[in-house]
Coordinates of C-alpha atoms in Angstrom, one line a residue:
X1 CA 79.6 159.9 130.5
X2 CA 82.6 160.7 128.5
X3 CA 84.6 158.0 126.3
X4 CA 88.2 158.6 125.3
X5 CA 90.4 156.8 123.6
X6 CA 94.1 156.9 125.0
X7 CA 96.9 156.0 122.7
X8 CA 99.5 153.3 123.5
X9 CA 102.5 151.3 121.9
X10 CA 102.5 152.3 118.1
X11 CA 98.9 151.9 117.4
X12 CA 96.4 150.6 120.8
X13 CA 93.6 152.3 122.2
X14 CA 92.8 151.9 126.0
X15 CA 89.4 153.5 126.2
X16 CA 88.1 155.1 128.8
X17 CA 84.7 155.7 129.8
X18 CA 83.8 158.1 133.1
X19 CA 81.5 160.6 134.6
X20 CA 83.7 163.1 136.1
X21 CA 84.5 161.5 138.9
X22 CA 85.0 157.5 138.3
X23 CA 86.6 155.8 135.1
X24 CA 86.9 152.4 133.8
X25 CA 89.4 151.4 131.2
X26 CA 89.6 148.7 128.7
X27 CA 92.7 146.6 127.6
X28 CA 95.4 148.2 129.6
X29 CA 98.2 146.9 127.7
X30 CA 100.5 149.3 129.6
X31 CA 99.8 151.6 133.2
X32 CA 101.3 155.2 132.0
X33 CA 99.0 156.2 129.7
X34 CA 95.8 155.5 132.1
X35 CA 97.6 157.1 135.1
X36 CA 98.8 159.9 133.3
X37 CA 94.7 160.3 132.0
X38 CA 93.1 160.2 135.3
X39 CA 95.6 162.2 136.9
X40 CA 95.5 164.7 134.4
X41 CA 91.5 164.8 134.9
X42 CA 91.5 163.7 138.6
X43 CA 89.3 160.9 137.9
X44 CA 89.6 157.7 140.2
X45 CA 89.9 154.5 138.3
X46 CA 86.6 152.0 139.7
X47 CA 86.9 149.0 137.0
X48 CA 89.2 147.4 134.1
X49 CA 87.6 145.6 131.7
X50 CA 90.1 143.0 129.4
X51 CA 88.8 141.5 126.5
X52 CA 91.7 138.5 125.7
X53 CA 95.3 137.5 127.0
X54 CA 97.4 139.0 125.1
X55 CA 100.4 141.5 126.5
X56 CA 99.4 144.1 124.9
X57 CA 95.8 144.1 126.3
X58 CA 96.8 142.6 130.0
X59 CA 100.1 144.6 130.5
X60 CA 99.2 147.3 132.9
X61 CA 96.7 145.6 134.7
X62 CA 98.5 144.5 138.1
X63 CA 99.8 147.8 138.2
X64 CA 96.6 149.5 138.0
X65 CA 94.6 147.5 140.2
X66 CA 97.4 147.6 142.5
X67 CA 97.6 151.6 142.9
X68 CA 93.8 152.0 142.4
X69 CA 92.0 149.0 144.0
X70 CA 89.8 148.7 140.6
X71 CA 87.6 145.9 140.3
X72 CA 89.3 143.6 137.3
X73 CA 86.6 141.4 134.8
X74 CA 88.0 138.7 132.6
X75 CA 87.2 136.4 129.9
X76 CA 86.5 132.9 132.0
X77 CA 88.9 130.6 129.8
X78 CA 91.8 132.3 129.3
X79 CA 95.0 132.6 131.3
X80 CA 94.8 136.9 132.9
X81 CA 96.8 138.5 135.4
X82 CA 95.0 137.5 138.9
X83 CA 92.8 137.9 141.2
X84 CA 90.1 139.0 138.6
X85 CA 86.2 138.7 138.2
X86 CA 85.3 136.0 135.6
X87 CA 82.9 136.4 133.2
X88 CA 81.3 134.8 129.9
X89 CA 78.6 134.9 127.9
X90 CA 75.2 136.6 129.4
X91 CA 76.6 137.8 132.3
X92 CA 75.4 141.6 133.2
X93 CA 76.9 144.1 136.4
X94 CA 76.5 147.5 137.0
X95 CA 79.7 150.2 137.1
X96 CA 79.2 153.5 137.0
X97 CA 75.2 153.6 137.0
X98 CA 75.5 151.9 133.4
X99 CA 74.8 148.0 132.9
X100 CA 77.3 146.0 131.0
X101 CA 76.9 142.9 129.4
X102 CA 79.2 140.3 128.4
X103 CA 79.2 138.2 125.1
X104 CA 81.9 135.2 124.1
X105 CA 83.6 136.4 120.5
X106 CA 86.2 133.4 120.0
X107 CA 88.3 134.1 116.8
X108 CA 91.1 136.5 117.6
X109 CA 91.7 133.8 120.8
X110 CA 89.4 130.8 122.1
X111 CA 88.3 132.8 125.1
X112 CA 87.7 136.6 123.5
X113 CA 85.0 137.9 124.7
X114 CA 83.0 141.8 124.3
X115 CA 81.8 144.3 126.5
X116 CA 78.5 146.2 125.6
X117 CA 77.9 149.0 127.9
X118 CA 74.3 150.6 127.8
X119 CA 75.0 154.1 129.0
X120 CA 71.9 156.1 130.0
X121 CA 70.4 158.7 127.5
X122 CA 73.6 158.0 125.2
X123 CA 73.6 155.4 122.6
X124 CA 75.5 151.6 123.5
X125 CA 79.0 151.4 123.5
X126 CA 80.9 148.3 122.1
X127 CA 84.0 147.5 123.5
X128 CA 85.1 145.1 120.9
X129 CA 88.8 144.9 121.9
X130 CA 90.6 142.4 118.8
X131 CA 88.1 140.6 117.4
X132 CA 86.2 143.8 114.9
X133 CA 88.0 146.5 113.6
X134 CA 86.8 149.5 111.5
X135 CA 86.9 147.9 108.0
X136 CA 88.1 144.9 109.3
X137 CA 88.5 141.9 111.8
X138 CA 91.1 140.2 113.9
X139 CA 93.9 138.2 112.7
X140 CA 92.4 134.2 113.8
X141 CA 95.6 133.1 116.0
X142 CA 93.6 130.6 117.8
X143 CA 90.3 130.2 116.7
X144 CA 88.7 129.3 113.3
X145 CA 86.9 130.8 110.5
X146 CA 83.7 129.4 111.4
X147 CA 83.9 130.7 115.1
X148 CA 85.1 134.4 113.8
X149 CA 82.4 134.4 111.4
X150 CA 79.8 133.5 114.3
X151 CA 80.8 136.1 116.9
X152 CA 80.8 138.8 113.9
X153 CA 77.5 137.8 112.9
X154 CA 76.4 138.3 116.7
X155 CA 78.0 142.0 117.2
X156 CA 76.2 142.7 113.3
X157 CA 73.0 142.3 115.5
X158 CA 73.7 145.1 118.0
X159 CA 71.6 148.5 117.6
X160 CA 72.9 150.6 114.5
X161 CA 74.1 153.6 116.7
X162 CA 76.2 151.6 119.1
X163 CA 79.7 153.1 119.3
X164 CA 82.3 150.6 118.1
X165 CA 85.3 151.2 120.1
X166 CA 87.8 148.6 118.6
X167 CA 91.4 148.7 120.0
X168 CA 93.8 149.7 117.7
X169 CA 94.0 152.4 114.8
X170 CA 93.9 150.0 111.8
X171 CA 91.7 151.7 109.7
X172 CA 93.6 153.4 107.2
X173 CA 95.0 149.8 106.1
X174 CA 91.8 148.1 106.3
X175 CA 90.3 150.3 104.0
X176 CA 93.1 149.9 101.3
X177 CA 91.9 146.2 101.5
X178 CA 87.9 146.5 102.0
X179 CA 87.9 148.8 98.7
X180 CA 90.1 146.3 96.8
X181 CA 87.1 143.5 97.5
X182 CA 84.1 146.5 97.1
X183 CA 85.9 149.1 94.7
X184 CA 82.1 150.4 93.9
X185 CA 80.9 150.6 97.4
X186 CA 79.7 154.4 97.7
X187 CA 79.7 154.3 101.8
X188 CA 82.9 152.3 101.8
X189 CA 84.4 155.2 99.1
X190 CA 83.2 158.6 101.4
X191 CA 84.2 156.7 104.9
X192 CA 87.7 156.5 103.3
X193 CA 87.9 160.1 102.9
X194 CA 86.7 160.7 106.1
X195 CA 89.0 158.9 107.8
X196 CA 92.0 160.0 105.3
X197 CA 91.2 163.7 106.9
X198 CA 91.0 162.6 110.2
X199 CA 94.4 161.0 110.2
X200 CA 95.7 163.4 108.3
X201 CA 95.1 165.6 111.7
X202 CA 96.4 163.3 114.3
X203 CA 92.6 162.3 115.0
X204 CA 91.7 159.0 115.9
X205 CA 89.0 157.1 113.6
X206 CA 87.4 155.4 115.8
X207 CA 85.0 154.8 117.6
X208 CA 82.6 154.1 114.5
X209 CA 79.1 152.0 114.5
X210 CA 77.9 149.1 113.5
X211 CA 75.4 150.6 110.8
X212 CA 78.7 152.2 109.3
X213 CA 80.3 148.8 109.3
X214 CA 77.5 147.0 108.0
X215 CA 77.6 149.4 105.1
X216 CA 81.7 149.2 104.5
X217 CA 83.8 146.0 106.3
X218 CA 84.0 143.4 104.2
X219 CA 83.9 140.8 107.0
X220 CA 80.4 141.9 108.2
X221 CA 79.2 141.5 104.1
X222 CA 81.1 138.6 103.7
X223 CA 77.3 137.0 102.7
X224 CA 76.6 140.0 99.7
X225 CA 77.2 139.2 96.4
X226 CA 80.0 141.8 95.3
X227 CA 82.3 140.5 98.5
X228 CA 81.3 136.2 97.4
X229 CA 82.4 137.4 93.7
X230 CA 85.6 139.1 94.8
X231 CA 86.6 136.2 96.8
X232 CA 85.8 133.9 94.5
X233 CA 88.1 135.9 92.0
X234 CA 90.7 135.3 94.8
X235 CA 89.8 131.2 95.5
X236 CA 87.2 129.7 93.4
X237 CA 87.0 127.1 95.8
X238 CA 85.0 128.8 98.4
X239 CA 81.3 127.8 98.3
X240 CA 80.0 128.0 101.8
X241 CA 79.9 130.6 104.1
X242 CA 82.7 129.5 106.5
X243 CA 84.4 129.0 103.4
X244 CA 83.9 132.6 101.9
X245 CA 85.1 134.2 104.9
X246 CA 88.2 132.2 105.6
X247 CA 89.2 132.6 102.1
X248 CA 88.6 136.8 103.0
X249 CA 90.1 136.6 106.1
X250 CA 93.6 134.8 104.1
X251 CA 93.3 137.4 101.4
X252 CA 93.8 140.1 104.1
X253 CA 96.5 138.2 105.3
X254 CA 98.5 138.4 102.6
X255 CA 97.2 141.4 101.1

């Protein structure tokens, strides 16, 4: 199985997994891109997978199922573009000889939800869409600290080599803001440069892992002692650990 990341708007990733033959693709926020990819490697589209609602994630889809006949899955409480499968929390199917499970990630939105795809012989793939990022996490537009902080939590406790396939190329910005809360964080200081090279060649930096962002997003150490002492520096006020991260989450904001 191959996974590709194709670019879109100023800064989305539709991924793309396939064998060869068949392909899925995740958050098709716009039809040209994917059409242009499979044609290009004569690859015939069998599923779309949408994490949330929101245009840029949803915008290709009628077009795509419409010219391919690809089976559509959905998060079960949020308005998509129909007819679609509806799924939620521990649900499981099969496409393309790899199972894929289905976990609820309010935050970003009330309905977001993940896909983790266990590939054979090949480490698990996270399709994350909005909700992490690669040094960083969704703006909440909907949902609330406490919920964000709860579906992180949940994706922290995935396998260490699963590939983090987030769906946009933030991470140059978020790691201006993770090393302004962890200036001394070793990982979080050689990841930067990594990616600084990577971009610096048109390359995307993504998809990364969840060990790697255990070790440098501040959202996923939002419980660690350096992150509570830099919030803290930013609003004394936070004590719990809802607290801690929404005062994180509004320092990023405004960052």
């Amino acid at each position: 199985m191959d996974l590709l990341p194709i670019p879109a708007f100023d800064d989305n990733y539709l991924w793309l997994l396939h064998d060869g033959h068949q392909a899925l693709v995740v958050d098709p926020g716009d039809e040209q891109p994917v059409l242009e990819t499979l044609q290009k490697l004569g690859l015939q589209l069998a599923g779309i997978l949408v994490t949330h609602h929101h245009g840029d994630h949803t915008g290709g889809v009628a077009e795509l199922r419409q010219s391919s006949g690809a089976q559509v899955f959905g998060p079960k409480h949020e308005r998509m573009p129909e007819p679609l499968q509806r799924v939620g929390e521990g649900d499981r199917f099969e496409l393309l000889g790899c199972t894929i499970e289905v976990v609820d990630v309010p935050g970003h939105t009330k309905g977001h939800i993940a896909y983790i795809v266990t590939v054979p012989g090949q480490p698990p793939i996270l399709f994350c869409g909005d909700t992490l990022f690669s040094a960083g996490c969704g703006r909440l537009f909907e949902g609330t600290p406490a919920q964000m902080l709860d579906s992180l939590s949940k994706l922290a406790r995935l396998p260490d080599d699963t590939r983090v396939c987030c769906a946009h190329e933030y991470t140059t910005s978020n790691l201006k803001f993770a090393s302004a809360v962890e200036p001394g964080n070793d990982a979080l200081i050689n990841y930067a440069q990594e990616v600084m090279a990577l971009r610096a060649q048109n390359k995307p930096s993504l998809p990364s892992s969840i060990a790697r962002e255990k070790a440098i997003n501040p959202f996923l150490r939002s419980h660690l002692a350096p992150v509570i002492s830099a919030v803290n520096n930013f609003d004394a006020s936070a004590r719990t650990p809802q607290e801690i991260f929404g005062a994180l989450r509004a320092w990023k904001n405004q960052f």
